[in-house]
Amino acid sequence: LSLNNNSTNISLKPNPLRIPPGSTTIQQWDMFSRYNKDRAEAEMKASTNLREAIAATIKYTDNEVEAQRVATDFAFRKRIHEFEQALSELKWQEKNLLEEIADLEEDIRRLEADLRAKIAPLKVAHTRLEARTYRPNVDLTRDEAQYGLIDEVHQLEGTIAALKQKLAQSQDALTALYKQLARVQEDIALKTHSLCLDNRSMDIRRKLTTPPEKYVSKMDSFTRTPNRELSDIKCRQLDLL
């Protein structure tokens, strides 16, 4: 188009009216152009449908992941609630055990005091009986005083034996209470540690939770064109899955 009569590169050509081999007609060019156009539009439509299907798959996957996250969070909260209830029950048991141990230790101290209080009268009765054995001749008589001392010794010895048995039973019960207390306190320590780990896990999950839309880029990294959003109807259909 830039040639004119004054152009330096113009000249007469041999047989300029010839038809070059491979030439096409206007109709052929038009058909070929339309074919390329239709093919390009078909490929673009297929690409759009594929991208929409990918977006739908991503949306569906996001819904599934979100549903699983919600279910996991619910399981965590339920487990934490169960741990808190169990821990509260164990602390209540620990409080009752400590009170029972204190009461039993007080009973043991009273039993030991009663036992010590019975030893002195027993010593007196033994000493009196021993002293009566040194009475001379007919004065060594088994009189009412003698039988009274013997009865007193039997009563004191029976009372002391009963107190010792009660004291042994109380000490055995105290040992069992201390063992139970140790088990309860160990269980409290384990459940407190587990509860701490679960709460820490929940905190970490809250910090790492990112809305699904933040993972979807607004630009197509291949074509550098905006990603096509799903229609409202398709989004609602996916939300129901």
mmCIF file with all atom_site columns, C-alpha atoms in Angstrom, residues 48-206:
data_model
loop_
_atom_site.group_PDB
_atom_site.id
_atom_site.type_symbol
_atom_site.label_atom_id
_atom_site.label_alt_id
_atom_site.label_comp_id
_atom_site.label_asym_id
_atom_site.label_entity_id
_atom_site.label_seq_id
_atom_site.pdbx_PDB_ins_code
_atom_site.Cartn_x
_atom_site.Cartn_y
_atom_site.Cartn_z
_atom_site.occupancy
_atom_site.B_iso_or_equiv
_atom_site.pdbx_formal_charge
_atom_site.auth_seq_id
_atom_site.auth_comp_id
_atom_site.auth_asym_id
_atom_site.auth_atom_id
_atom_site.pdbx_PDB_model_num
ATOM 1   C CA . THR A 1 48  ? -14.609 -22.408 29.996  1.00 0.00 ? 48  THR A CA 1
ATOM 2   C CA . ASN A 1 49  ? -16.631 -25.540 30.781  1.00 0.00 ? 49  ASN A CA 1
ATOM 3   C CA . LEU A 1 50  ? -13.501 -27.278 32.071  1.00 0.00 ? 50  LEU A CA 1
ATOM 4   C CA . ARG A 1 51  ? -12.596 -24.301 34.270  1.00 0.00 ? 51  ARG A CA 1
ATOM 5   C CA . GLU A 1 52  ? -16.163 -24.185 35.561  1.00 0.00 ? 52  GLU A CA 1
ATOM 6   C CA . ALA A 1 53  ? -16.015 -27.920 36.309  1.00 0.00 ? 53  ALA A CA 1
ATOM 7   C CA . ILE A 1 54  ? -12.685 -27.403 38.095  1.00 0.00 ? 54  ILE A CA 1
ATOM 8   C CA . ALA A 1 55  ? -14.178 -24.533 40.079  1.00 0.00 ? 55  ALA A CA 1
ATOM 9   C CA . ALA A 1 56  ? -17.159 -26.725 40.938  1.00 0.00 ? 56  ALA A CA 1
ATOM 10  C CA . THR A 1 57  ? -14.835 -29.518 42.057  1.00 0.00 ? 57  THR A CA 1
ATOM 11  C CA . ILE A 1 58  ? -12.830 -27.085 44.186  1.00 0.00 ? 58  ILE A CA 1
ATOM 12  C CA . LYS A 1 59  ? -16.049 -25.738 45.695  1.00 0.00 ? 59  LYS A CA 1
ATOM 13  C CA . TYR A 1 60  ? -17.284 -29.261 46.405  1.00 0.00 ? 60  TYR A CA 1
ATOM 14  C CA . THR A 1 61  ? -13.924 -30.211 47.920  1.00 0.00 ? 61  THR A CA 1
ATOM 15  C CA . ASP A 1 62  ? -13.960 -27.053 50.047  1.00 0.00 ? 62  ASP A CA 1
ATOM 16  C CA . ASN A 1 63  ? -17.435 -27.981 51.283  1.00 0.00 ? 63  ASN A CA 1
ATOM 17  C CA . GLU A 1 64  ? -16.254 -31.482 52.148  1.00 0.00 ? 64  GLU A CA 1
ATOM 18  C CA . VAL A 1 65  ? -13.156 -30.174 53.936  1.00 0.00 ? 65  VAL A CA 1
ATOM 19  C CA . GLU A 1 66  ? -15.236 -27.591 55.802  1.00 0.00 ? 66  GLU A CA 1
ATOM 20  C CA . ALA A 1 67  ? -17.751 -30.257 56.841  1.00 0.00 ? 67  ALA A CA 1
ATOM 21  C CA . GLN A 1 68  ? -14.912 -32.451 58.091  1.00 0.00 ? 68  GLN A CA 1
ATOM 22  C CA . ARG A 1 69  ? -13.387 -29.497 59.935  1.00 0.00 ? 69  ARG A CA 1
ATOM 23  C CA . VAL A 1 70  ? -16.696 -28.736 61.638  1.00 0.00 ? 70  VAL A CA 1
ATOM 24  C CA . ALA A 1 71  ? -17.123 -32.416 62.577  1.00 0.00 ? 71  ALA A CA 1
ATOM 25  C CA . THR A 1 72  ? -13.579 -32.557 63.949  1.00 0.00 ? 72  THR A CA 1
ATOM 26  C CA . ASP A 1 73  ? -14.079 -29.360 65.951  1.00 0.00 ? 73  ASP A CA 1
ATOM 27  C CA . PHE A 1 74  ? -17.317 -30.773 67.368  1.00 0.00 ? 74  PHE A CA 1
ATOM 28  C CA . ALA A 1 75  ? -15.525 -33.997 68.348  1.00 0.00 ? 75  ALA A CA 1
ATOM 29  C CA . PHE A 1 76  ? -12.770 -31.934 69.992  1.00 0.00 ? 76  PHE A CA 1
ATOM 30  C CA . ARG A 1 77  ? -15.282 -29.816 71.926  1.00 0.00 ? 77  ARG A CA 1
ATOM 31  C CA . LYS A 1 78  ? -17.211 -32.916 73.001  1.00 0.00 ? 78  LYS A CA 1
ATOM 32  C CA . ARG A 1 79  ? -14.020 -34.636 74.159  1.00 0.00 ? 79  ARG A CA 1
ATOM 33  C CA . ILE A 1 80  ? -12.890 -31.518 76.029  1.00 0.00 ? 80  ILE A CA 1
ATOM 34  C CA . HIS A 1 81  ? -16.296 -31.324 77.741  1.00 0.00 ? 81  HIS A CA 1
ATOM 35  C CA . GLU A 1 82  ? -16.019 -34.989 78.743  1.00 0.00 ? 82  GLU A CA 1
ATOM 36  C CA . PHE A 1 83  ? -12.500 -34.396 80.100  1.00 0.00 ? 83  PHE A CA 1
ATOM 37  C CA . GLU A 1 84  ? -13.687 -31.365 82.071  1.00 0.00 ? 84  GLU A CA 1
ATOM 38  C CA . GLN A 1 85  ? -16.558 -33.354 83.586  1.00 0.00 ? 85  GLN A CA 1
ATOM 39  C CA . ALA A 1 86  ? -14.261 -36.274 84.460  1.00 0.00 ? 86  ALA A CA 1
ATOM 40  C CA . LEU A 1 87  ? -11.685 -33.883 85.916  1.00 0.00 ? 87  LEU A CA 1
ATOM 41  C CA . SER A 1 88  ? -14.353 -32.169 88.025  1.00 0.00 ? 88  SER A CA 1
ATOM 42  C CA . GLU A 1 89  ? -15.553 -35.550 89.309  1.00 0.00 ? 89  GLU A CA 1
ATOM 43  C CA . LEU A 1 90  ? -11.987 -36.623 90.139  1.00 0.00 ? 90  LEU A CA 1
ATOM 44  C CA . LYS A 1 91  ? -11.309 -33.398 92.045  1.00 0.00 ? 91  LYS A CA 1
ATOM 45  C CA . TRP A 1 92  ? -14.525 -33.935 93.997  1.00 0.00 ? 92  TRP A CA 1
ATOM 46  C CA . GLN A 1 93  ? -13.343 -37.468 94.839  1.00 0.00 ? 93  GLN A CA 1
ATOM 47  C CA . GLU A 1 94  ? -9.935  -36.105 95.854  1.00 0.00 ? 94  GLU A CA 1
ATOM 48  C CA . LYS A 1 95  ? -11.578 -33.585 98.199  1.00 0.00 ? 95  LYS A CA 1
ATOM 49  C CA . ASN A 1 96  ? -13.739 -36.293 99.806  1.00 0.00 ? 96  ASN A CA 1
ATOM 50  C CA . LEU A 1 97  ? -10.757 -38.640 100.152 1.00 0.00 ? 97  LEU A CA 1
ATOM 51  C CA . LEU A 1 98  ? -8.681  -35.951 101.860 1.00 0.00 ? 98  LEU A CA 1
ATOM 52  C CA . GLU A 1 99  ? -11.525 -35.221 104.277 1.00 0.00 ? 99  GLU A CA 1
ATOM 53  C CA . GLU A 1 100 ? -12.011 -38.932 104.979 1.00 0.00 ? 100 GLU A CA 1
ATOM 54  C CA . ILE A 1 101 ? -8.277  -39.389 105.512 1.00 0.00 ? 101 ILE A CA 1
ATOM 55  C CA . ALA A 1 102 ? -8.224  -36.470 107.961 1.00 0.00 ? 102 ALA A CA 1
ATOM 56  C CA . ASP A 1 103 ? -11.198 -37.925 109.880 1.00 0.00 ? 103 ASP A CA 1
ATOM 57  C CA . LEU A 1 104 ? -9.636  -41.394 109.969 1.00 0.00 ? 104 LEU A CA 1
ATOM 58  C CA . GLU A 1 105 ? -6.283  -40.037 111.159 1.00 0.00 ? 105 GLU A CA 1
ATOM 59  C CA . GLU A 1 106 ? -8.126  -38.232 113.952 1.00 0.00 ? 106 GLU A CA 1
ATOM 60  C CA . ASP A 1 107 ? -9.886  -41.514 114.879 1.00 0.00 ? 107 ASP A CA 1
ATOM 61  C CA . ILE A 1 108 ? -6.516  -43.296 114.919 1.00 0.00 ? 108 ILE A CA 1
ATOM 62  C CA . ARG A 1 109 ? -5.075  -40.638 117.226 1.00 0.00 ? 109 ARG A CA 1
ATOM 63  C CA . ARG A 1 110 ? -8.055  -41.088 119.565 1.00 0.00 ? 110 ARG A CA 1
ATOM 64  C CA . LEU A 1 111 ? -7.663  -44.888 119.498 1.00 0.00 ? 111 LEU A CA 1
ATOM 65  C CA . GLU A 1 112 ? -3.965  -44.583 120.300 1.00 0.00 ? 112 GLU A CA 1
ATOM 66  C CA . ALA A 1 113 ? -4.763  -42.201 123.154 1.00 0.00 ? 113 ALA A CA 1
ATOM 67  C CA . ASP A 1 114 ? -7.433  -44.593 124.502 1.00 0.00 ? 114 ASP A CA 1
ATOM 68  C CA . LEU A 1 115 ? -4.987  -47.471 124.207 1.00 0.00 ? 115 LEU A CA 1
ATOM 69  C CA . ARG A 1 116 ? -2.329  -45.580 126.147 1.00 0.00 ? 116 ARG A CA 1
ATOM 70  C CA . ALA A 1 117 ? -4.940  -44.620 128.752 1.00 0.00 ? 117 ALA A CA 1
ATOM 71  C CA . LYS A 1 118 ? -5.777  -48.313 129.361 1.00 0.00 ? 118 LYS A CA 1
ATOM 72  C CA . ILE A 1 119 ? -2.171  -49.388 129.893 1.00 0.00 ? 119 ILE A CA 1
ATOM 73  C CA . ALA A 1 120 ? -1.705  -47.529 133.174 1.00 0.00 ? 120 ALA A CA 1
ATOM 74  C CA . PRO A 1 121 ? -4.799  -49.099 134.908 1.00 0.00 ? 121 PRO A CA 1
ATOM 75  C CA . LEU A 1 122 ? -3.677  -52.504 133.632 1.00 0.00 ? 122 LEU A CA 1
ATOM 76  C CA . LYS A 1 123 ? -0.229  -51.945 135.151 1.00 0.00 ? 123 LYS A CA 1
ATOM 77  C CA . VAL A 1 124 ? -1.869  -50.963 138.451 1.00 0.00 ? 124 VAL A CA 1
ATOM 78  C CA . ALA A 1 125 ? -4.062  -54.092 138.477 1.00 0.00 ? 125 ALA A CA 1
ATOM 79  C CA . HIS A 1 126 ? -1.060  -56.297 137.621 1.00 0.00 ? 126 HIS A CA 1
ATOM 80  C CA . THR A 1 127 ? 1.006   -54.682 140.358 1.00 0.00 ? 127 THR A CA 1
ATOM 81  C CA . ARG A 1 128 ? -1.748  -55.156 142.966 1.00 0.00 ? 128 ARG A CA 1
ATOM 82  C CA . LEU A 1 129 ? -2.195  -58.790 142.036 1.00 0.00 ? 129 LEU A CA 1
ATOM 83  C CA . GLU A 1 130 ? 1.552   -59.323 142.176 1.00 0.00 ? 130 GLU A CA 1
ATOM 84  C CA . ALA A 1 131 ? 1.734   -57.609 145.571 1.00 0.00 ? 131 ALA A CA 1
ATOM 85  C CA . ARG A 1 132 ? -1.039  -59.840 146.974 1.00 0.00 ? 132 ARG A CA 1
ATOM 86  C CA . THR A 1 133 ? 1.008   -62.912 146.115 1.00 0.00 ? 133 THR A CA 1
ATOM 87  C CA . TYR A 1 134 ? 3.482   -61.913 148.842 1.00 0.00 ? 134 TYR A CA 1
ATOM 88  C CA . ARG A 1 135 ? 0.885   -61.985 151.647 1.00 0.00 ? 135 ARG A CA 1
ATOM 89  C CA . PRO A 1 136 ? 1.962   -64.491 154.344 1.00 0.00 ? 136 PRO A CA 1
ATOM 90  C CA . ASN A 1 137 ? 0.190   -67.677 155.366 1.00 0.00 ? 137 ASN A CA 1
ATOM 91  C CA . VAL A 1 138 ? -3.589  -67.572 155.511 1.00 0.00 ? 138 VAL A CA 1
ATOM 92  C CA . ASP A 1 139 ? -3.627  -63.945 154.471 1.00 0.00 ? 139 ASP A CA 1
ATOM 93  C CA . LEU A 1 140 ? -2.873  -65.202 150.963 1.00 0.00 ? 140 LEU A CA 1
ATOM 94  C CA . THR A 1 141 ? -6.584  -65.571 150.425 1.00 0.00 ? 141 THR A CA 1
ATOM 95  C CA . ARG A 1 142 ? -8.551  -65.533 147.180 1.00 0.00 ? 142 ARG A CA 1
ATOM 96  C CA . ASP A 1 143 ? -11.087 -63.012 148.487 1.00 0.00 ? 143 ASP A CA 1
ATOM 97  C CA . GLU A 1 144 ? -13.493 -60.649 146.752 1.00 0.00 ? 144 GLU A CA 1
ATOM 98  C CA . ALA A 1 145 ? -10.711 -58.126 146.188 1.00 0.00 ? 145 ALA A CA 1
ATOM 99  C CA . GLN A 1 146 ? -8.654  -60.824 144.473 1.00 0.00 ? 146 GLN A CA 1
ATOM 100 C CA . TYR A 1 147 ? -11.508 -61.768 142.139 1.00 0.00 ? 147 TYR A CA 1
ATOM 101 C CA . GLY A 1 148 ? -12.293 -58.107 141.554 1.00 0.00 ? 148 GLY A CA 1
ATOM 102 C CA . LEU A 1 149 ? -8.708  -57.459 140.454 1.00 0.00 ? 149 LEU A CA 1
ATOM 103 C CA . ILE A 1 150 ? -8.796  -60.526 138.211 1.00 0.00 ? 150 ILE A CA 1
ATOM 104 C CA . ASP A 1 151 ? -12.060 -59.353 136.590 1.00 0.00 ? 151 ASP A CA 1
ATOM 105 C CA . GLU A 1 152 ? -10.570 -55.867 136.130 1.00 0.00 ? 152 GLU A CA 1
ATOM 106 C CA . VAL A 1 153 ? -7.494  -57.322 134.418 1.00 0.00 ? 153 VAL A CA 1
ATOM 107 C CA . HIS A 1 154 ? -9.679  -59.422 132.074 1.00 0.00 ? 154 HIS A CA 1
ATOM 108 C CA . GLN A 1 155 ? -11.814 -56.406 131.229 1.00 0.00 ? 155 GLN A CA 1
ATOM 109 C CA . LEU A 1 156 ? -8.796  -54.177 130.615 1.00 0.00 ? 156 LEU A CA 1
ATOM 110 C CA . GLU A 1 157 ? -7.054  -56.807 128.497 1.00 0.00 ? 157 GLU A CA 1
ATOM 111 C CA . GLY A 1 158 ? -10.240 -57.360 126.469 1.00 0.00 ? 158 GLY A CA 1
ATOM 112 C CA . THR A 1 159 ? -10.661 -53.619 125.971 1.00 0.00 ? 159 THR A CA 1
ATOM 113 C CA . ILE A 1 160 ? -7.004  -53.255 124.918 1.00 0.00 ? 160 ILE A CA 1
ATOM 114 C CA . ALA A 1 161 ? -7.300  -56.176 122.480 1.00 0.00 ? 161 ALA A CA 1
ATOM 115 C CA . ALA A 1 162 ? -10.442 -54.624 120.962 1.00 0.00 ? 162 ALA A CA 1
ATOM 116 C CA . LEU A 1 163 ? -8.721  -51.239 120.684 1.00 0.00 ? 163 LEU A CA 1
ATOM 117 C CA . LYS A 1 164 ? -5.676  -52.819 119.025 1.00 0.00 ? 164 LYS A CA 1
ATOM 118 C CA . GLN A 1 165 ? -7.909  -54.645 116.534 1.00 0.00 ? 165 GLN A CA 1
ATOM 119 C CA . LYS A 1 166 ? -9.821  -51.454 115.795 1.00 0.00 ? 166 LYS A CA 1
ATOM 120 C CA . LEU A 1 167 ? -6.537  -49.559 115.446 1.00 0.00 ? 167 LEU A CA 1
ATOM 121 C CA . ALA A 1 168 ? -5.163  -52.157 112.993 1.00 0.00 ? 168 ALA A CA 1
ATOM 122 C CA . GLN A 1 169 ? -8.364  -52.007 110.935 1.00 0.00 ? 169 GLN A CA 1
ATOM 123 C CA . SER A 1 170 ? -8.241  -48.211 110.889 1.00 0.00 ? 170 SER A CA 1
ATOM 124 C CA . GLN A 1 171 ? -4.599  -48.223 109.813 1.00 0.00 ? 171 GLN A CA 1
ATOM 125 C CA . ASP A 1 172 ? -5.378  -50.700 107.015 1.00 0.00 ? 172 ASP A CA 1
ATOM 126 C CA . ALA A 1 173 ? -8.276  -48.487 105.902 1.00 0.00 ? 173 ALA A CA 1
ATOM 127 C CA . LEU A 1 174 ? -5.997  -45.438 106.013 1.00 0.00 ? 174 LEU A CA 1
ATOM 128 C CA . THR A 1 175 ? -3.425  -47.207 103.833 1.00 0.00 ? 175 THR A CA 1
ATOM 129 C CA . ALA A 1 176 ? -6.157  -48.114 101.328 1.00 0.00 ? 176 ALA A CA 1
ATOM 130 C CA . LEU A 1 177 ? -7.390  -44.521 101.297 1.00 0.00 ? 177 LEU A CA 1
ATOM 131 C CA . TYR A 1 178 ? -3.877  -43.212 100.605 1.00 0.00 ? 178 TYR A CA 1
ATOM 132 C CA . LYS A 1 179 ? -3.507  -45.695 97.719  1.00 0.00 ? 179 LYS A CA 1
ATOM 133 C CA . GLN A 1 180 ? -6.852  -44.616 96.289  1.00 0.00 ? 180 GLN A CA 1
ATOM 134 C CA . LEU A 1 181 ? -5.859  -40.972 96.710  1.00 0.00 ? 181 LEU A CA 1
ATOM 135 C CA . ALA A 1 182 ? -2.622  -41.627 94.808  1.00 0.00 ? 182 ALA A CA 1
ATOM 136 C CA . ARG A 1 183 ? -4.564  -43.257 91.958  1.00 0.00 ? 183 ARG A CA 1
ATOM 137 C CA . VAL A 1 184 ? -7.049  -40.369 91.820  1.00 0.00 ? 184 VAL A CA 1
ATOM 138 C CA . GLN A 1 185 ? -4.285  -37.750 91.855  1.00 0.00 ? 185 GLN A CA 1
ATOM 139 C CA . GLU A 1 186 ? -2.408  -39.599 89.100  1.00 0.00 ? 186 GLU A CA 1
ATOM 140 C CA . ASP A 1 187 ? -5.598  -39.721 87.026  1.00 0.00 ? 187 ASP A CA 1
ATOM 141 C CA . ILE A 1 188 ? -6.127  -35.990 87.677  1.00 0.00 ? 188 ILE A CA 1
ATOM 142 C CA . ALA A 1 189 ? -2.592  -35.255 86.441  1.00 0.00 ? 189 ALA A CA 1
ATOM 143 C CA . LEU A 1 190 ? -3.110  -37.350 83.281  1.00 0.00 ? 190 LEU A CA 1
ATOM 144 C CA . LYS A 1 191 ? -6.489  -35.816 82.465  1.00 0.00 ? 191 LYS A CA 1
ATOM 145 C CA . THR A 1 192 ? -5.203  -32.305 83.160  1.00 0.00 ? 192 THR A CA 1
ATOM 146 C CA . HIS A 1 193 ? -2.332  -32.927 80.731  1.00 0.00 ? 193 HIS A CA 1
ATOM 147 C CA . SER A 1 194 ? -4.696  -34.390 78.109  1.00 0.00 ? 194 SER A CA 1
ATOM 148 C CA . LEU A 1 195 ? -7.097  -31.466 78.528  1.00 0.00 ? 195 LEU A CA 1
ATOM 149 C CA . CYS A 1 196 ? -4.207  -29.029 78.117  1.00 0.00 ? 196 CYS A CA 1
ATOM 150 C CA . LEU A 1 197 ? -3.123  -30.780 74.889  1.00 0.00 ? 197 LEU A CA 1
ATOM 151 C CA . ASP A 1 198 ? -6.666  -30.778 73.481  1.00 0.00 ? 198 ASP A CA 1
ATOM 152 C CA . ASN A 1 199 ? -7.129  -27.084 74.268  1.00 0.00 ? 199 ASN A CA 1
ATOM 153 C CA . ARG A 1 200 ? -3.767  -26.331 72.671  1.00 0.00 ? 200 ARG A CA 1
ATOM 154 C CA . SER A 1 201 ? -4.781  -28.341 69.606  1.00 0.00 ? 201 SER A CA 1
ATOM 155 C CA . MET A 1 202 ? -8.013  -26.347 69.344  1.00 0.00 ? 202 MET A CA 1
ATOM 156 C CA . ASP A 1 203 ? -6.058  -23.079 69.584  1.00 0.00 ? 203 ASP A CA 1
ATOM 157 C CA . ILE A 1 204 ? -3.695  -24.238 66.839  1.00 0.00 ? 204 ILE A CA 1
ATOM 158 C CA . ARG A 1 205 ? -6.626  -25.324 64.653  1.00 0.00 ? 205 ARG A CA 1
ATOM 159 C CA . ARG A 1 206 ? -8.267  -21.898 65.090  1.00 0.00 ? 206 ARG A CA 1
#
